[in-house]
Amino acid sequence: MSIDTATPAGGSSPLPAGQPARQPSPSAVTKADIAKAGATRRRNAAKWKLIVGTVCTLLVIIPIILAQVLPLPDANFQDLSARRLPPFTDGHLFGTDQLGRDLLSRVLHGGQVSLTIGLLAVLVSGAIGIILGAAAGYFGGWVDTVVSRLLEAQMSLPLLMMLLLVVALFGPSIPVITFVIAIAQWPEVARLTRSMVLVEREKPYVSAARILGLHRIQILIQHIIPNVIKQATLVVLLLLAQAVLLESALSFLGAGPQRPFATWGRIISDGQDYITTSWWMVTLPGLVIVLMVVGVNLLGDGLRDRPRRKKKGA
Amino acid sequence: MTNYILKRLGQGLLTVFLTVSTVFVLIRMAPGDPAVSYAGPLATTEQLDAVREQFGLNKPVLEQYWIFLQQLFTGNLGQSYSFQAPAMQVVAERMPYTLTLATASILLTAVVAIPLGVWMSRRPDTGKELGVNVLTIAGQSMPDFWTGIMLLTGFAVLVPIFPASGFATWGGLVLPTITIAILQIALISRMVRREMTANFAAPYLTVARSRGVKNSVLTWRYAMGNSAIPVFTALGTRFAAMLNGVVVVEVVFAWPGVGSLIVRALETRDYPLIQATVLLTALLAVGVQLVIDLAYPLLDPRVRLGKAATA
């Protein structure tokens, strides 16, 4: 059955097939058709998502990076005479909290901690996931068995509970929380890398490299991993969004870092008791989280859907 | 078929056993003494020793583990320190609340997410779809505790339609369910869209369309029929995960389920209670997984369970 290979111009255009002498001049596919075509819409949507995603992410990240430079009061400076001021009063853009601390400053300084944890966690989980996933896919055998069993075991564990347990065990320091989030996230990267490497290792270039006498580890590192790393890093970017959310959930439950600054989840749980009188103490930090996570997610979506110009392999 | 079920049951029980054993080791490595949190900070050394004696905490860890294994087989995990009642009983009393919340959330998710995903997949990347798409991204980007507090403030404090916490009336179910469902709807509807779009692009659908099959049949019978398994799996897995306690949402809404119980048990180092919670929730989650797998042949007659197990 080879019905679908008959029309070279693609399914959507109404080209009369089988005409003897086809004119090279005006195509039946007009500009309007192209603009309406699925591929064009897809490309435009991807472009739009990339732009909006970048804007949202930078809107949050740039102030966070510059938190030390910006003219803000100290995040931990308490002024009991200026408690719970609403936003835009006395130079407090986000208002103040129940101890008179500047909310914007708290959010930005806490964001530095949140973001550091998120980035570190994603780096660690990405590294573990890619290495173990690639090894499992390439070597197969007992390596694959061990890694796959680990992946399954982690699926059936009550995740958030285990995270709380480990944090209770080693104390809520930044390295512990980073490690805990990384442990929660590596399976996703590992599963994807493993499946891609399984496909990749059957390709001719791998056999060629082996015949040329390259060591198996060298083939894996020099030839296979570069071919899958792009897609794997895309997943890692989406994991960053999850890591930030997970960290905020942990610190909301009181298992987040306390020093040097309280992170986002903690700020929200602090403000929870004053929600009826001081709406900003919960709403604004939450909006900052949403803005940033939406940005990162849009960015990841846009990058995934973006048409690829250079097509290697396949 | 029977072999397959037995094999899966065996695997499931092994997973549960490994999970509870891991938790047993972890909580005993943890700092913090249950005797101190039980007897209070003013207790004398003699009192603390008496408490440890009473709970069997002064025995070697290996012996404690042996006792724990015996308890595991009799289904009696000992007395909860803080509730002064059998730990299994305390958890079993909380379980219906979590089950109710999880069931309500997954039903709401399925009812909204599947039509929404189908709607999106039928007009991919148009203006309207892009708008909904961004909404689903927002839905999966909101921290659930924040959504919960926002809903709580909006619909229980400012406009008091629903009760703020607990589960005294059915109205109390509404806000926590919506809080959980927002995230799940976002995730599942995006998944439905992805599966359906892939099926709409498949050659068999083009053939069916060219033969004049109606659009509604194409969508619901053809494309949905082939997307059913992954979507059903995702819904089931999410439901199983919720049984482990929707910790954050239960804390926000003071929901009397196992999620808020576990937070309290961890705080007070209530070893039997922690173990009983983990045991019960892991058992339930494994059971749900098994039911999902057994339902595959109903959704897709091509699936043969015995073969799937060996392949």
XYZ file of C-alpha atoms in Angstrom:
625
model
C 0.000 0.000 0.000
C 1.603 3.221 -1.106
C -1.290 5.594 -1.532
C 0.087 8.434 0.507
C 3.361 8.697 -1.427
C 1.635 9.665 -4.683
C 1.300 13.436 -4.198
C 4.654 15.164 -3.782
C 3.151 18.532 -2.884
C 1.605 17.303 0.328
C -1.939 16.418 1.254
C -3.543 19.800 1.779
C -3.038 21.494 -1.586
C -5.579 20.756 -4.318
C -3.008 20.185 -7.088
C -4.408 18.270 -10.037
C -2.171 15.227 -10.079
C -1.175 13.369 -13.213
C -1.248 16.251 -15.722
C 1.215 15.485 -18.520
C 3.105 18.787 -18.885
C 3.104 20.708 -15.647
C 3.635 24.449 -15.930
C 6.508 25.775 -13.832
C 4.710 29.113 -13.425
C 1.966 30.158 -10.989
C 1.382 27.610 -8.313
C -2.111 26.718 -7.227
C -0.925 27.206 -3.667
C -1.349 30.886 -2.946
C 0.258 32.929 -0.212
C -3.022 32.819 1.697
C -2.981 29.014 1.622
C 0.545 28.967 3.027
C -0.393 31.402 5.767
C -3.275 29.161 6.765
C -1.331 25.907 6.535
C -0.777 23.899 9.703
C 3.003 24.150 9.460
C 2.930 27.935 9.220
C 0.550 28.290 12.135
C 2.732 25.944 14.123
C 5.828 27.990 13.349
C 4.125 31.257 14.270
C 2.759 29.818 17.499
C 6.234 28.555 18.397
C 7.762 31.943 17.651
C 5.109 33.692 19.756
C 5.670 31.309 22.647
C 9.434 31.807 22.466
C 9.111 35.584 22.602
C 6.506 35.727 25.379
C 8.326 33.023 27.327
C 11.616 34.886 27.143
C 9.979 38.132 28.231
C 8.215 36.540 31.228
C 11.343 34.674 32.345
C 13.629 37.684 32.038
C 11.085 39.908 33.796
C 11.582 37.778 36.883
C 15.181 36.642 36.519
C 16.862 39.985 35.803
C 15.608 41.715 38.983
C 16.518 38.598 40.967
C 20.074 38.644 39.652
C 20.330 42.369 40.333
C 18.762 42.130 43.809
C 21.996 43.174 45.541
C 22.507 46.120 43.196
C 18.978 47.529 43.203
C 18.204 50.249 45.763
C 16.185 48.006 48.082
C 16.017 47.785 51.852
C 17.665 44.735 53.411
C 15.397 41.683 53.058
C 15.715 40.829 56.731
C 15.556 44.388 58.069
C 12.574 44.696 60.390
C 10.783 47.981 60.927
C 7.939 47.398 63.345
C 6.593 50.903 62.784
C 5.992 50.077 59.117
C 4.161 46.777 59.421
C 1.881 45.460 56.693
C 2.010 48.539 54.495
C 0.080 48.045 51.253
C 1.981 48.137 47.948
C 3.258 51.487 46.630
C 3.556 53.129 50.038
C 6.737 54.758 51.334
C 8.814 53.339 48.511
C 7.754 49.767 49.244
C 6.722 48.616 45.766
C 5.260 45.331 47.015
C 4.405 46.664 50.484
C 5.757 45.222 53.728
C 5.062 42.106 55.753
C 3.967 41.589 59.360
C 7.436 42.488 60.660
C 7.843 45.535 58.437
C 10.224 43.816 56.045
C 10.149 45.021 52.431
C 8.230 42.368 50.483
C 9.855 43.009 47.104
C 13.290 42.690 48.633
C 12.267 39.452 50.363
C 10.859 38.038 47.135
C 13.962 38.915 45.134
C 16.480 37.690 47.700
C 14.422 34.570 48.341
C 14.228 34.134 44.584
C 18.018 33.984 44.421
C 17.943 31.029 46.787
C 15.012 29.358 44.993
C 16.595 29.828 41.609
C 20.017 28.605 42.735
C 18.428 25.481 44.147
C 16.387 24.974 40.977
C 19.367 25.394 38.651
C 21.683 23.187 40.723
C 19.003 20.515 41.098
C 18.342 20.487 37.379
C 22.063 20.282 36.582
C 22.513 17.357 38.953
C 19.389 15.517 37.817
C 20.242 16.197 34.172
C 23.748 14.797 34.610
C 22.579 11.720 36.527
C 19.693 11.147 34.124
C 21.726 11.476 30.940
C 24.611 9.319 32.185
C 22.458 6.531 33.631
C 19.900 6.658 30.811
C 22.595 6.547 28.113
C 24.436 3.731 29.860
C 21.228 1.730 30.243
C 20.245 2.227 26.622
C 23.691 1.571 25.149
C 25.071 -1.267 27.246
C 21.765 -3.036 27.898
C 22.101 -6.227 29.927
C 22.455 -5.916 33.671
C 23.112 -2.152 33.519
C 19.741 -1.684 31.859
C 18.066 -4.004 34.357
C 19.430 -2.119 37.343
C 18.554 1.335 35.977
C 15.082 0.278 34.853
C 14.336 -1.251 38.253
C 15.474 1.962 39.942
C 13.173 3.950 37.670
C 10.226 1.683 38.486
C 10.929 1.745 42.197
C 10.943 5.516 42.211
C 7.602 5.646 40.380
C 5.886 3.703 43.130
C 7.303 5.695 46.032
C 5.167 8.382 47.651
C 7.331 11.195 46.348
C 6.554 14.303 48.364
C 6.449 12.250 51.560
C 9.887 10.807 50.893
C 11.220 14.284 50.169
C 9.808 15.583 53.456
C 11.319 12.604 55.226
C 14.791 13.155 53.791
C 14.668 16.872 54.564
C 13.595 16.057 58.126
C 16.511 13.652 58.240
C 19.371 15.865 57.078
C 17.968 19.294 57.871
C 16.699 21.915 55.420
C 20.038 23.122 54.053
C 20.484 24.180 50.436
C 22.608 21.136 49.397
C 20.103 18.701 50.925
C 17.105 20.285 49.211
C 18.991 20.461 45.914
C 19.887 16.798 46.190
C 16.349 15.815 47.144
C 14.837 17.608 44.144
C 17.461 16.125 41.839
C 16.618 12.643 43.097
C 12.955 13.344 42.434
C 13.622 14.473 38.877
C 16.324 12.298 37.342
C 13.972 9.487 36.205
C 12.305 11.684 33.618
C 15.616 12.552 31.938
C 16.900 8.996 32.252
C 13.817 7.463 30.663
C 13.935 9.819 27.689
C 17.705 9.459 27.164
C 17.459 5.696 27.377
C 14.766 5.489 24.714
C 16.657 7.841 22.383
C 19.939 5.964 22.816
C 18.150 2.684 22.070
C 17.231 4.102 18.655
C 20.564 5.772 18.095
C 22.789 2.759 18.778
C 21.282 0.801 15.875
C 22.318 3.433 13.325
C 25.115 2.721 10.827
C 27.504 5.347 12.183
C 27.763 3.419 15.415
C 28.748 0.229 13.613
C 31.182 2.240 11.505
C 32.788 3.725 14.590
C 33.074 0.294 16.138
C 34.714 -1.157 13.013
C 37.160 1.734 13.068
C 38.204 0.443 16.449
C 36.745 2.994 18.845
C 36.143 1.906 22.392
C 32.504 1.483 23.388
C 32.675 4.229 25.982
C 34.277 6.542 23.453
C 31.493 5.825 20.950
C 28.912 6.573 23.602
C 30.484 9.817 24.750
C 31.789 11.200 21.460
C 29.131 10.067 19.032
C 25.881 9.007 20.637
C 25.445 11.487 23.463
C 26.011 14.554 21.223
C 23.167 13.287 19.051
C 20.664 13.078 21.865
C 21.830 15.864 24.155
C 19.778 18.586 22.451
C 16.449 16.922 23.114
C 17.521 15.887 26.586
C 18.429 19.457 27.548
C 14.987 20.578 26.386
C 13.405 18.300 28.978
C 15.864 19.615 31.549
C 14.602 23.147 30.880
C 11.036 22.029 31.615
C 12.307 20.330 34.759
C 13.618 23.693 35.954
C 10.032 24.926 36.124
C 9.053 21.858 38.131
C 12.054 22.213 40.410
C 11.074 25.755 41.323
C 7.515 24.595 42.090
C 8.738 21.626 44.128
C 11.088 23.791 46.146
C 8.304 26.254 46.891
C 6.003 23.402 47.988
C 8.693 22.060 50.317
C 9.362 25.440 51.845
C 5.614 26.052 52.177
C 5.436 22.913 54.311
C 8.276 24.264 56.425
C 10.982 22.072 54.895
C 12.706 24.843 52.971
C 15.954 26.691 53.561
C 15.782 29.410 56.225
C 19.152 31.038 55.625
C 20.311 33.347 54.274
C 16.829 34.235 53.073
C 13.401 32.641 53.248
C 12.337 31.308 49.862
C 9.064 31.855 48.010
C 7.010 29.076 49.545
C 8.006 30.209 53.022
C 7.090 33.835 52.309
C 3.646 32.701 51.153
C 3.088 30.487 54.178
C 4.174 33.406 56.424
C 1.619 35.671 54.798
C -1.166 33.083 54.900
C -2.341 34.186 58.347
C -2.826 37.775 57.194
C -4.555 37.011 53.907
C -7.850 38.681 54.842
C -6.261 41.971 55.835
C -3.091 42.067 53.741
C -3.788 40.392 50.400
C -0.424 41.327 48.879
C 1.674 39.185 51.197
C 0.429 35.996 49.524
C -0.777 37.195 46.141
C 2.342 38.997 44.915
C 4.985 36.332 45.685
C 2.652 33.769 44.121
C 2.286 35.846 40.976
C 6.069 36.110 40.719
C 6.342 32.300 40.839
C 3.579 31.907 38.261
C 5.124 34.482 35.918
C 8.508 32.816 36.001
C 7.260 29.218 35.704
C 4.886 30.151 32.879
C 7.827 31.841 31.137
C 10.073 28.809 31.415
C 7.289 26.476 30.282
C 6.450 28.654 27.271
C 10.130 28.798 26.388
C 10.415 25.017 26.527
C 7.249 24.586 24.446
C 8.426 27.083 21.860
C 11.854 25.489 21.574
C 10.285 22.057 21.133
C 7.824 23.140 18.423
C 10.277 25.348 16.569
C 10.912 24.045 13.072
C 14.453 22.701 12.777
C 16.399 24.158 9.905
C 19.389 21.855 9.889
C 18.242 18.299 9.794
C 20.957 15.909 10.813
C 20.714 12.149 10.479
C 17.331 10.475 10.080
C -4.120 -14.444 32.643
C -4.085 -15.882 36.177
C -0.316 -16.235 35.955
C -0.042 -12.652 34.878
C -2.155 -11.403 37.796
C -0.174 -13.503 40.263
C 3.109 -12.236 38.863
C 1.972 -8.609 39.034
C 0.639 -9.118 42.568
C 3.990 -10.556 43.613
C 5.878 -7.641 42.081
C 3.506 -5.179 43.723
C 3.872 -6.722 47.158
C 7.663 -6.714 46.766
C 7.544 -2.998 45.931
C 5.393 -2.315 48.988
C 7.766 -4.327 51.169
C 10.837 -2.473 49.872
C 9.089 0.861 50.353
C 8.146 0.253 53.970
C 11.626 -1.138 54.684
C 13.268 1.949 53.186
C 11.051 4.162 55.313
C 11.868 2.063 58.400
C 15.598 2.659 57.870
C 15.175 6.339 56.961
C 13.143 7.355 59.989
C 15.543 5.635 62.338
C 18.467 7.513 60.788
C 16.632 10.794 61.289
C 17.589 13.135 64.091
C 14.933 13.882 66.675
C 13.858 11.506 69.400
C 10.241 10.351 69.485
C 10.565 9.938 73.249
C 11.364 13.643 73.632
C 8.415 14.773 71.536
C 6.174 12.347 73.420
C 7.253 13.135 76.964
C 7.796 16.841 76.409
C 10.911 18.974 76.849
C 10.771 18.969 80.655
C 10.948 15.188 81.051
C 13.716 13.736 83.170
C 16.164 11.151 81.872
C 14.348 8.439 83.800
C 11.032 9.397 82.241
C 12.578 9.376 78.766
C 14.048 5.943 79.399
C 10.666 4.709 80.552
C 9.035 6.001 77.355
C 11.731 4.360 75.212
C 11.216 1.126 77.134
C 7.463 1.347 76.588
C 7.757 1.848 72.812
C 10.599 -0.637 72.419
C 12.944 2.080 71.182
C 15.831 0.992 73.401
C 16.214 -2.303 71.579
C 18.835 -2.721 68.823
C 17.623 -1.519 65.424
C 17.814 -5.000 63.921
C 15.600 -6.373 66.661
C 13.182 -3.485 66.124
C 13.133 -4.391 62.425
C 12.400 -8.052 63.275
C 9.483 -6.969 65.463
C 8.338 -4.656 62.670
C 8.353 -7.552 60.193
C 6.261 -9.657 62.547
C 3.838 -6.777 62.957
C 3.697 -6.373 59.180
C 2.411 -9.924 58.752
C -0.189 -9.591 61.464
C -1.301 -6.226 60.089
C -0.890 -4.548 63.454
C 1.796 -1.871 63.358
C 1.578 -0.960 67.011
C 0.164 2.011 68.879
C 0.474 5.503 67.495
C 2.432 7.583 70.013
C 0.406 10.754 69.642
C -3.098 9.329 69.066
C -2.896 6.574 71.705
C -4.664 4.223 69.310
C -3.588 1.475 66.911
C -1.730 3.217 64.095
C -3.482 1.237 61.356
C -6.835 2.277 62.767
C -5.868 5.955 62.829
C -4.812 5.821 59.166
C -7.843 3.759 58.150
C -10.113 6.403 59.658
C -8.422 9.097 57.556
C -8.293 7.090 54.342
C -11.942 7.633 53.241
C -11.387 11.399 53.256
C -8.376 11.174 50.971
C -10.206 8.652 48.781
C -13.185 10.993 48.460
C -10.994 13.942 47.556
C -8.926 11.935 45.070
C -11.996 10.428 43.401
C -13.767 13.767 43.093
C -10.619 15.382 41.656
C -9.944 12.682 39.108
C -13.592 12.668 37.952
C -13.611 16.439 37.520
C -10.284 16.191 35.689
C -11.516 13.530 33.283
C -14.791 15.319 32.575
C -13.067 18.617 31.759
C -9.666 17.591 30.411
C -10.706 15.065 27.762
C -13.205 17.309 25.890
C -10.808 20.231 26.284
C -7.908 18.271 24.841
C -10.044 17.064 21.942
C -11.214 20.614 21.290
C -7.597 21.808 21.189
C -6.428 18.986 18.950
C -9.073 19.799 16.332
C -7.827 23.322 15.777
C -4.127 23.253 16.631
C -2.206 26.545 16.711
C -5.162 28.767 15.848
C -5.645 31.936 17.851
C -8.303 30.481 20.158
C -6.367 27.293 20.733
C -3.220 29.237 21.531
C -5.145 31.154 24.173
C -6.417 27.964 25.803
C -2.961 26.440 25.452
C -1.428 29.317 27.396
C -4.151 28.881 30.025
C -3.197 25.230 30.449
C 0.447 26.251 30.771
C -0.599 28.702 33.471
C -2.589 25.915 35.123
C 0.455 23.707 35.411
C 2.622 26.618 36.547
C 0.632 27.682 39.598
C 1.880 26.273 42.890
C -1.080 24.334 44.300
C -0.760 25.808 47.795
C -0.999 29.290 46.297
C -4.025 28.416 44.150
C -5.595 26.917 47.248
C -5.069 30.013 49.375
C -6.354 32.223 46.568
C -9.538 30.154 46.121
C -9.949 30.010 49.874
C -9.744 33.772 50.187
C -11.982 34.384 47.211
C -14.770 31.888 47.788
C -14.678 31.233 51.511
C -13.666 34.552 53.054
C -14.526 37.432 50.722
C -17.563 35.766 49.145
C -18.435 33.064 51.671
C -20.017 30.451 49.404
C -18.031 27.452 50.561
C -16.674 26.456 53.969
C -12.999 27.300 54.421
C -11.711 24.072 55.850
C -12.469 20.549 56.918
C -15.135 18.239 55.554
C -18.316 18.907 57.522
C -20.576 19.369 54.501
C -20.279 18.399 50.835
C -19.597 22.050 50.071
C -16.247 21.617 51.756
C -15.244 19.259 48.981
C -15.557 21.890 46.251
C -12.534 24.131 46.784
C -9.897 21.431 47.443
C -11.182 19.453 44.464
C -10.901 22.467 42.173
C -7.427 23.252 43.503
C -6.178 19.776 42.667
C -8.076 19.566 39.394
C -6.631 22.802 37.970
C -3.153 21.266 37.783
C -4.391 17.853 36.649
C -6.674 19.315 33.960
C -3.754 21.295 32.581
C -1.514 18.232 32.415
C -4.085 15.753 31.095
C -5.656 18.052 28.490
C -2.214 18.782 27.042
C -1.566 15.086 26.887
C -4.918 14.409 25.162
C -4.089 17.105 22.635
C -0.676 15.578 21.933
C -2.048 12.057 21.481
C -4.995 13.166 19.360
C -2.869 15.396 17.106
C -0.552 12.469 16.440
C -3.527 10.280 15.557
C -5.089 12.935 13.307
C -1.850 12.989 11.316
C -1.761 9.196 10.949
C -2.395 7.652 7.495
C -5.269 5.470 8.714
C -7.250 8.571 9.571
C -6.657 10.134 6.154
C -7.907 6.913 4.568
C -10.976 6.850 6.786
C -11.721 10.494 6.026
C -11.356 9.957 2.280
C -13.863 7.139 2.556
C -16.380 9.592 3.979
C -16.402 8.683 7.649
C -18.150 11.395 9.631
C -16.007 13.867 11.524
C -17.489 13.022 14.907
C -16.844 9.316 14.339
C -13.299 10.117 13.189
C -12.674 12.086 16.359
C -14.324 9.995 19.023
C -14.177 6.469 17.667
C -10.982 6.480 15.601
C -8.610 9.007 17.129
C -9.934 8.804 20.681
C -10.056 5.034 20.532
C -6.360 4.961 19.823
C -5.532 7.636 22.390
C -7.545 5.941 25.114
C -4.784 3.778 26.587
C -2.152 6.454 27.265
C -4.807 8.876 28.553
C -6.378 6.254 30.795
C -2.934 5.269 32.082
C -2.120 8.875 32.904
C -5.424 9.367 34.731
C -4.908 6.147 36.689
C -1.322 6.929 37.616
C -2.317 10.383 38.810
C -5.133 8.877 40.876
C -2.708 6.391 42.443
C -0.306 9.232 43.234
C -3.117 11.191 44.920
C -3.795 8.274 47.246
C -0.349 8.833 48.689
C -1.866 11.961 50.085
C -2.428 15.259 48.380
C -0.222 16.629 51.114
C -0.084 20.300 50.245
C -3.774 20.767 49.453
C -4.828 18.819 52.535
C -2.667 21.082 54.688
C -4.072 24.263 53.126
C -7.709 23.230 53.543
C -7.206 21.390 56.862
C -8.586 18.330 55.128
C -8.685 15.387 57.550
C -6.960 12.997 55.132
C -3.723 11.014 55.192
C -1.701 13.854 53.662
C -2.116 16.173 56.611
C -1.757 13.154 58.920
C 1.672 12.337 57.535
C 2.911 15.895 58.049
C 1.848 15.717 61.668
C 3.326 12.229 62.096
C 6.672 13.418 60.703
C 6.689 16.414 63.020
C 6.046 14.331 66.136
C 8.287 11.438 64.996
C 5.381 9.067 65.410
C 7.153 5.995 63.968
C 4.220 3.532 63.949
C 1.944 6.134 62.388
C 4.459 6.965 59.632
C 4.898 3.298 58.853
C 1.185 2.552 58.858
C 0.492 5.468 56.498
C 3.192 4.410 54.081
C 2.045 0.781 54.173
C -1.620 1.541 53.520
C -1.076 4.157 50.828
C 1.540 2.048 49.036
C -0.792 -0.968 49.080
C -3.642 1.094 47.642
C -1.447 2.688 44.992
C -0.109 -0.684 43.871
C -3.664 -2.053 43.764
C -4.834 0.820 41.574
C -1.892 0.258 39.218
C -2.863 -3.388 38.902
C -6.472 -2.500 38.102
C -5.271 -0.088 35.399
C -3.179 -2.803 33.781
C -6.032 -5.293 33.935
C -8.340 -2.796 32.222
C -6.140 -2.485 29.117
C -7.780 -5.354 27.189
C -11.169 -3.712 27.708
C -9.934 -0.493 26.110
C -7.947 -2.091 23.325
C -8.750 -5.622 22.213
C -5.294 -5.932 20.650
C -3.696 -6.026 24.086
C -2.986 -9.489 25.437
C -1.894 -9.311 29.029
C 0.161 -12.511 29.206
C 2.231 -11.441 26.217
C 2.704 -7.914 27.456
C 4.197 -9.339 30.616
C 6.852 -11.355 28.819
C 7.672 -8.883 26.045
